[in-house]
C-alpha cells in the first residue's frame, strides 16, 4: 500500500480568514496583537486577529527568569499595575562578580557600565508575564490557538505570503493516518506576522523563499543554558540581581 503524504490532504483542508495572523504567542506576538486591537478600537473598526502558539498553553515554552525594563509595557498598557501584571519584585541591588574556581571578586557598582544597572526594572517570570499578556489579548477579542504549531507558509500566485497552515495531527511514523488523524487548518490573512523566535522553521522557509540571506553576512547564534536553582530561603534576597563572568569558562571565551 503506498504511503499517504501530508501534501495529499492540502486540497481538502478547511480555511479561516483573518485580517492578521500572528505566528508565535510570546511577548512580541501577543504585544503586537494587543496593539493592533487597540489601534482598531481607536479608529472604531473591527479587525480579526489570531495568534498560533505551538505550546500547550501560552507561556509553556518560556523557561527562564529575567529582568524586565517596564518602559514597553508602560507604553502598551499604561495601567498595567491596576490590571494585575505580574511585575511585583523591583530590582533592589545589582552585583557583578568575576569568578575563578576558588572564589569570586566583586566589581564596585560605580565601575559598571549602565547596561548592568537595573534600577527601576523588575525581576520577573517571563512565563507569567506572557500568560498575563495572553489574558489581555483575549479580553480585547484576539483569538489564541495554543497547541497548534504553524507548519507551512502559504503563498499567493504573486509569491506574497497568503497565510500559514497548521500541521496534520495523528500521522504515524510510517506516514499513514492513525485513528487520531486530524487534518491541518489553513489560516489566510491580509497580513501575517512571524514572531516565532530567532531561528524558527517558518523563518527558514521565508529566508529561502525570499532569498533573505543573499548578499548578507550569516547570522550568529549563541547557546543559552538555563538552570533553575532551589536555594536556602534564608539566603534569598528579593530584588537582588547577580551578574557573573569568568569560571567555568576559559579566559578567551566571551
mmCIF file of C-alpha atoms in Angstrom:
data_model
loop_
_atom_site.group_PDB
_atom_site.id
_atom_site.type_symbol
_atom_site.label_atom_id
_atom_site.label_comp_id
_atom_site.label_asym_id
_atom_site.label_seq_id
_atom_site.Cartn_x
_atom_site.Cartn_y
_atom_site.Cartn_z
ATOM 1 C CA UNK A 1 0.000 0.000 0.000
ATOM 2 C CA UNK A 2 1.533 3.379 -0.957
ATOM 3 C CA UNK A 3 2.352 5.884 1.783
ATOM 4 C CA UNK A 4 -0.115 8.752 2.063
ATOM 5 C CA UNK A 5 1.754 12.030 2.221
ATOM 6 C CA UNK A 6 0.501 15.034 4.180
ATOM 7 C CA UNK A 7 0.569 17.014 0.946
ATOM 8 C CA UNK A 8 -2.169 14.722 -0.386
ATOM 9 C CA UNK A 9 -4.610 16.376 2.022
ATOM 10 C CA UNK A 10 -3.816 20.015 1.159
ATOM 11 C CA UNK A 11 -6.666 20.425 -1.293
ATOM 12 C CA UNK A 12 -9.226 19.334 1.302
ATOM 13 C CA UNK A 13 -8.038 21.466 4.220
ATOM 14 C CA UNK A 14 -10.527 23.919 5.657
ATOM 15 C CA UNK A 15 -9.513 27.566 5.870
ATOM 16 C CA UNK A 16 -10.252 30.532 8.107
ATOM 17 C CA UNK A 17 -9.919 34.200 7.146
ATOM 18 C CA UNK A 18 -8.425 36.894 9.369
ATOM 19 C CA UNK A 19 -7.112 40.387 8.939
ATOM 20 C CA UNK A 20 -3.907 39.444 10.787
ATOM 21 C CA UNK A 21 -2.434 36.059 11.689
ATOM 22 C CA UNK A 22 0.418 36.064 14.201
ATOM 23 C CA UNK A 23 2.677 33.027 14.460
ATOM 24 C CA UNK A 24 4.069 32.764 17.984
ATOM 25 C CA UNK A 25 2.391 33.513 21.306
ATOM 26 C CA UNK A 26 5.391 35.008 23.078
ATOM 27 C CA UNK A 27 5.729 38.574 24.402
ATOM 28 C CA UNK A 28 6.356 40.013 20.916
ATOM 29 C CA UNK A 29 3.452 38.268 19.183
ATOM 30 C CA UNK A 30 0.978 38.988 21.967
ATOM 31 C CA UNK A 31 2.061 42.610 22.298
ATOM 32 C CA UNK A 32 1.565 43.046 18.558
ATOM 33 C CA UNK A 33 -1.906 41.516 18.793
ATOM 34 C CA UNK A 34 -2.841 43.798 21.680
ATOM 35 C CA UNK A 35 -1.558 46.912 19.899
ATOM 36 C CA UNK A 36 -3.422 46.062 16.702
ATOM 37 C CA UNK A 37 -6.670 45.709 18.619
ATOM 38 C CA UNK A 38 -6.014 48.969 20.460
ATOM 39 C CA UNK A 39 -5.406 50.843 17.211
ATOM 40 C CA UNK A 40 -8.529 49.352 15.635
ATOM 41 C CA UNK A 41 -10.628 50.404 18.644
ATOM 42 C CA UNK A 42 -9.232 53.947 18.439
ATOM 43 C CA UNK A 43 -10.399 54.117 14.821
ATOM 44 C CA UNK A 44 -13.734 52.496 15.592
ATOM 45 C CA UNK A 45 -13.198 49.480 13.342
ATOM 46 C CA UNK A 46 -13.235 45.730 13.934
ATOM 47 C CA UNK A 47 -10.346 43.544 12.828
ATOM 48 C CA UNK A 48 -9.885 39.811 13.167
ATOM 49 C CA UNK A 49 -6.585 38.869 14.824
ATOM 50 C CA UNK A 50 -5.481 35.354 15.746
ATOM 51 C CA UNK A 51 -2.342 34.005 17.395
ATOM 52 C CA UNK A 52 -0.968 30.499 16.853
ATOM 53 C CA UNK A 53 1.140 29.084 19.681
ATOM 54 C CA UNK A 54 2.929 25.731 19.492
ATOM 55 C CA UNK A 55 2.993 25.267 23.270
ATOM 56 C CA UNK A 56 0.164 23.535 25.098
ATOM 57 C CA UNK A 57 -0.651 26.886 26.691
ATOM 58 C CA UNK A 58 0.574 30.451 26.499
ATOM 59 C CA UNK A 59 3.888 30.704 28.353
ATOM 60 C CA UNK A 60 4.611 26.979 28.267
ATOM 61 C CA UNK A 61 7.817 27.389 26.229
ATOM 62 C CA UNK A 62 9.251 30.393 28.069
ATOM 63 C CA UNK A 63 11.524 28.854 30.673
ATOM 64 C CA UNK A 64 13.736 31.320 32.498
ATOM 65 C CA UNK A 65 13.829 34.203 34.885
ATOM 66 C CA UNK A 66 14.513 37.690 33.634
ATOM 67 C CA UNK A 67 14.972 41.320 34.500
ATOM 68 C CA UNK A 68 12.402 43.473 32.702
ATOM 69 C CA UNK A 69 12.533 47.149 31.837
ATOM 70 C CA UNK A 70 8.883 48.283 32.198
ATOM 71 C CA UNK A 71 9.168 51.007 29.542
ATOM 72 C CA UNK A 72 7.491 48.957 26.801
ATOM 73 C CA UNK A 73 4.605 47.790 28.983
ATOM 74 C CA UNK A 74 4.161 51.382 30.206
ATOM 75 C CA UNK A 75 3.526 52.342 26.585
ATOM 76 C CA UNK A 76 1.396 49.311 25.691
ATOM 77 C CA UNK A 77 -0.807 49.071 28.801
ATOM 78 C CA UNK A 78 -0.269 52.200 30.945
ATOM 79 C CA UNK A 79 -2.445 50.898 33.815
ATOM 80 C CA UNK A 80 -0.686 47.526 33.999
ATOM 81 C CA UNK A 81 -0.307 47.774 37.773
ATOM 82 C CA UNK A 82 -4.056 48.184 38.247
ATOM 83 C CA UNK A 83 -4.610 45.340 35.760
ATOM 84 C CA UNK A 84 -2.540 42.981 37.912
ATOM 85 C CA UNK A 85 0.525 42.472 35.715
ATOM 86 C CA UNK A 86 2.967 40.117 37.486
ATOM 87 C CA UNK A 87 5.750 42.682 37.911
ATOM 88 C CA UNK A 88 5.976 42.526 41.675
ATOM 89 C CA UNK A 89 9.675 42.485 42.593
ATOM 90 C CA UNK A 90 11.597 45.691 41.794
ATOM 91 C CA UNK A 91 15.344 45.325 41.453
ATOM 92 C CA UNK A 92 16.887 46.315 44.775
ATOM 93 C CA UNK A 93 20.580 45.696 44.043
ATOM 94 C CA UNK A 94 22.975 44.706 41.250
ATOM 95 C CA UNK A 95 26.163 42.742 41.912
ATOM 96 C CA UNK A 96 28.828 41.862 39.353
ATOM 97 C CA UNK A 97 31.187 39.002 40.187
ATOM 98 C CA UNK A 98 34.311 37.801 38.376
ATOM 99 C CA UNK A 99 34.583 34.107 39.181
ATOM 100 C CA UNK A 100 37.504 31.752 39.490
ATOM 101 C CA UNK A 101 37.459 28.151 40.598
ATOM 102 C CA UNK A 102 38.118 29.035 44.218
ATOM 103 C CA UNK A 103 36.064 32.172 44.697
ATOM 104 C CA UNK A 104 34.863 35.474 43.302
ATOM 105 C CA UNK A 105 35.758 39.152 43.228
ATOM 106 C CA UNK A 106 33.094 41.839 43.367
ATOM 107 C CA UNK A 107 33.289 44.783 40.994
ATOM 108 C CA UNK A 108 32.145 48.042 42.620
ATOM 109 C CA UNK A 109 28.885 49.280 41.126
ATOM 110 C CA UNK A 110 30.299 52.689 40.245
ATOM 111 C CA UNK A 111 32.670 50.925 37.820
ATOM 112 C CA UNK A 112 29.892 49.087 35.959
ATOM 113 C CA UNK A 113 28.552 50.242 32.581
ATOM 114 C CA UNK A 114 24.945 51.407 32.535
ATOM 115 C CA UNK A 115 23.622 48.161 30.999
ATOM 116 C CA UNK A 116 24.448 46.362 34.273
ATOM 117 C CA UNK A 117 22.434 48.811 36.359
ATOM 118 C CA UNK A 118 18.792 47.780 36.726
ATOM 119 C CA UNK A 119 17.341 50.495 38.944
ATOM 120 C CA UNK A 120 13.659 50.840 38.035
ATOM 121 C CA UNK A 121 13.451 47.366 36.472
ATOM 122 C CA UNK A 122 11.713 44.260 37.785
ATOM 123 C CA UNK A 123 12.682 40.642 38.435
ATOM 124 C CA UNK A 124 10.011 38.594 36.657
ATOM 125 C CA UNK A 125 8.895 35.206 35.451
ATOM 126 C CA UNK A 126 8.592 35.681 31.666
ATOM 127 C CA UNK A 127 6.143 32.753 31.554
ATOM 128 C CA UNK A 128 3.789 34.504 33.989
ATOM 129 C CA UNK A 129 4.093 37.844 32.201
ATOM 130 C CA UNK A 130 3.351 36.122 28.890
ATOM 131 C CA UNK A 131 0.283 34.385 30.334
ATOM 132 C CA UNK A 132 -0.941 37.757 31.572
ATOM 133 C CA UNK A 133 -0.405 39.296 28.125
ATOM 134 C CA UNK A 134 -2.434 36.418 26.689
ATOM 135 C CA UNK A 135 -5.306 37.268 29.020
ATOM 136 C CA UNK A 136 -5.142 40.932 27.974
ATOM 137 C CA UNK A 137 -5.161 39.952 24.301
ATOM 138 C CA UNK A 138 -8.168 37.645 24.692
ATOM 139 C CA UNK A 139 -10.049 40.350 26.583
ATOM 140 C CA UNK A 140 -9.615 42.567 23.506
ATOM 141 C CA UNK A 141 -11.010 39.868 21.217
ATOM 142 C CA UNK A 142 -7.814 38.228 19.960
ATOM 143 C CA UNK A 143 -8.324 34.546 19.143
ATOM 144 C CA UNK A 144 -5.485 32.431 20.566
ATOM 145 C CA UNK A 145 -4.924 28.830 19.496
ATOM 146 C CA UNK A 146 -2.409 27.068 21.794
ATOM 147 C CA UNK A 147 -1.203 23.620 20.823
ATOM 148 C CA UNK A 148 -1.394 24.395 17.098
ATOM 149 C CA UNK A 149 2.079 24.937 15.645
ATOM 150 C CA UNK A 150 2.221 26.537 12.220
ATOM 151 C CA UNK A 151 3.891 24.042 9.889
ATOM 152 C CA UNK A 152 3.849 25.688 6.477
ATOM 153 C CA UNK A 153 3.877 29.144 4.888
ATOM 154 C CA UNK A 154 1.187 29.632 2.231
ATOM 155 C CA UNK A 155 1.771 31.872 -0.777
ATOM 156 C CA UNK A 156 -0.386 33.744 -3.284
ATOM 157 C CA UNK A 157 0.209 33.417 -7.013
ATOM 158 C CA UNK A 158 2.373 36.556 -6.916
ATOM 159 C CA UNK A 159 4.647 34.852 -4.317
ATOM 160 C CA UNK A 160 3.427 37.094 -1.479
ATOM 161 C CA UNK A 161 2.526 35.444 1.831
ATOM 162 C CA UNK A 162 -1.087 34.297 1.982
ATOM 163 C CA UNK A 163 -1.023 32.870 5.493
ATOM 164 C CA UNK A 164 0.026 29.657 7.211
ATOM 165 C CA UNK A 165 -1.205 26.118 7.677
ATOM 166 C CA UNK A 166 -1.102 24.058 10.841
ATOM 167 C CA UNK A 167 0.294 20.560 10.599
ATOM 168 C CA UNK A 168 -1.802 17.438 10.275
ATOM 169 C CA UNK A 169 -2.160 15.635 13.581
ATOM 170 C CA UNK A 170 -2.336 11.900 14.157
ATOM 171 C CA UNK A 171 0.068 10.791 11.409
ATOM 172 C CA UNK A 172 2.067 7.673 12.285
ATOM 173 C CA UNK A 173 5.805 7.158 11.841
ATOM 174 C CA UNK A 174 5.070 5.283 8.628
ATOM 175 C CA UNK A 175 3.350 8.343 7.171
ATOM 176 C CA UNK A 176 -0.082 6.769 7.428
ATOM 177 C CA UNK A 177 -3.029 8.441 9.221
ATOM 178 C CA UNK A 178 -3.845 6.855 12.576
ATOM 179 C CA UNK A 179 -7.239 6.618 14.235
ATOM 180 C CA UNK A 180 -6.464 10.038 15.808
ATOM 181 C CA UNK A 181 -5.836 11.738 12.464
ATOM 182 C CA UNK A 182 -6.896 15.370 12.235
ATOM 183 C CA UNK A 183 -6.410 17.474 9.141
ATOM 184 C CA UNK A 184 -4.469 20.711 9.435
ATOM 185 C CA UNK A 185 -6.148 24.076 9.021
ATOM 186 C CA UNK A 186 -5.237 26.935 6.693
ATOM 187 C CA UNK A 187 -5.318 30.453 8.126
ATOM 188 C CA UNK A 188 -5.401 33.189 5.497
ATOM 189 C CA UNK A 189 -4.743 36.826 6.311
ATOM 190 C CA UNK A 190 -4.146 40.231 4.798
ATOM 191 C CA UNK A 191 -1.031 40.384 6.956
ATOM 192 C CA UNK A 192 0.919 37.518 8.516
ATOM 193 C CA UNK A 193 3.310 38.375 11.324
ATOM 194 C CA UNK A 194 6.017 35.857 12.201
ATOM 195 C CA UNK A 195 7.031 36.112 15.856
ATOM 196 C CA UNK A 196 8.400 32.595 16.337
ATOM 197 C CA UNK A 197 11.829 33.489 17.689
ATOM 198 C CA UNK A 198 15.263 33.988 16.212
ATOM 199 C CA UNK A 199 15.525 30.676 14.365
ATOM 200 C CA UNK A 200 12.028 29.384 13.689
ATOM 201 C CA UNK A 201 11.397 26.806 10.995
ATOM 202 C CA UNK A 202 8.979 29.097 9.157
ATOM 203 C CA UNK A 203 11.612 31.811 9.267
ATOM 204 C CA UNK A 204 13.959 29.466 7.438
ATOM 205 C CA UNK A 205 11.271 28.794 4.825
ATOM 206 C CA UNK A 206 10.778 32.531 4.322
ATOM 207 C CA UNK A 207 14.509 33.125 4.092
ATOM 208 C CA UNK A 208 14.801 30.579 1.305
ATOM 209 C CA UNK A 209 11.658 31.782 -0.495
ATOM 210 C CA UNK A 210 12.616 35.471 -0.494
ATOM 211 C CA UNK A 211 16.419 34.907 -0.631
ATOM 212 C CA UNK A 212 16.848 36.945 2.538
ATOM 213 C CA UNK A 213 20.359 35.639 3.092
ATOM 214 C CA UNK A 214 21.654 36.791 -0.285
ATOM 215 C CA UNK A 215 24.473 39.338 -0.062
ATOM 216 C CA UNK A 216 24.193 39.317 3.725
ATOM 217 C CA UNK A 217 26.540 38.217 6.478
ATOM 218 C CA UNK A 218 25.487 34.939 8.108
ATOM 219 C CA UNK A 219 23.622 35.285 11.376
ATOM 220 C CA UNK A 220 25.494 34.396 14.552
ATOM 221 C CA UNK A 221 23.876 32.487 17.412
ATOM 222 C CA UNK A 222 24.872 31.617 20.944
ATOM 223 C CA UNK A 223 23.696 28.656 23.001
ATOM 224 C CA UNK A 224 21.950 29.553 26.236
ATOM 225 C CA UNK A 225 21.803 27.025 29.082
ATOM 226 C CA UNK A 226 19.142 27.653 31.721
ATOM 227 C CA UNK A 227 19.035 26.161 35.197
ATOM 228 C CA UNK A 228 16.504 26.525 37.972
ATOM 229 C CA UNK A 229 18.145 26.569 41.388
ATOM 230 C CA UNK A 230 16.497 25.863 44.711
ATOM 231 C CA UNK A 231 18.278 27.782 47.453
ATOM 232 C CA UNK A 232 18.022 28.156 51.207
ATOM 233 C CA UNK A 233 15.188 30.661 51.809
ATOM 234 C CA UNK A 234 17.349 32.308 54.458
ATOM 235 C CA UNK A 235 19.811 33.263 51.703
ATOM 236 C CA UNK A 236 17.156 34.607 49.349
ATOM 237 C CA UNK A 237 17.181 38.363 48.867
ATOM 238 C CA UNK A 238 14.219 39.632 46.796
ATOM 239 C CA UNK A 239 15.306 42.023 44.072
ATOM 240 C CA UNK A 240 18.985 41.022 44.047
ATOM 241 C CA UNK A 241 20.427 40.618 40.531
ATOM 242 C CA UNK A 242 23.821 38.902 40.235
ATOM 243 C CA UNK A 243 25.857 39.150 37.016
ATOM 244 C CA UNK A 244 28.857 36.831 36.626
ATOM 245 C CA UNK A 245 31.767 36.323 34.269
ATOM 246 C CA UNK A 246 34.756 34.005 34.196
ATOM 247 C CA UNK A 247 34.934 30.450 35.555
ATOM 248 C CA UNK A 248 33.941 27.841 34.457
ATOM 249 C CA UNK A 249 34.563 29.396 31.005
ATOM 250 C CA UNK A 250 38.050 29.789 29.628
ATOM 251 C CA UNK A 251 39.558 33.271 29.777
ATOM 252 C CA UNK A 252 39.387 33.681 26.000
ATOM 253 C CA UNK A 253 35.660 32.796 25.865
ATOM 254 C CA UNK A 254 33.335 35.799 25.731
#
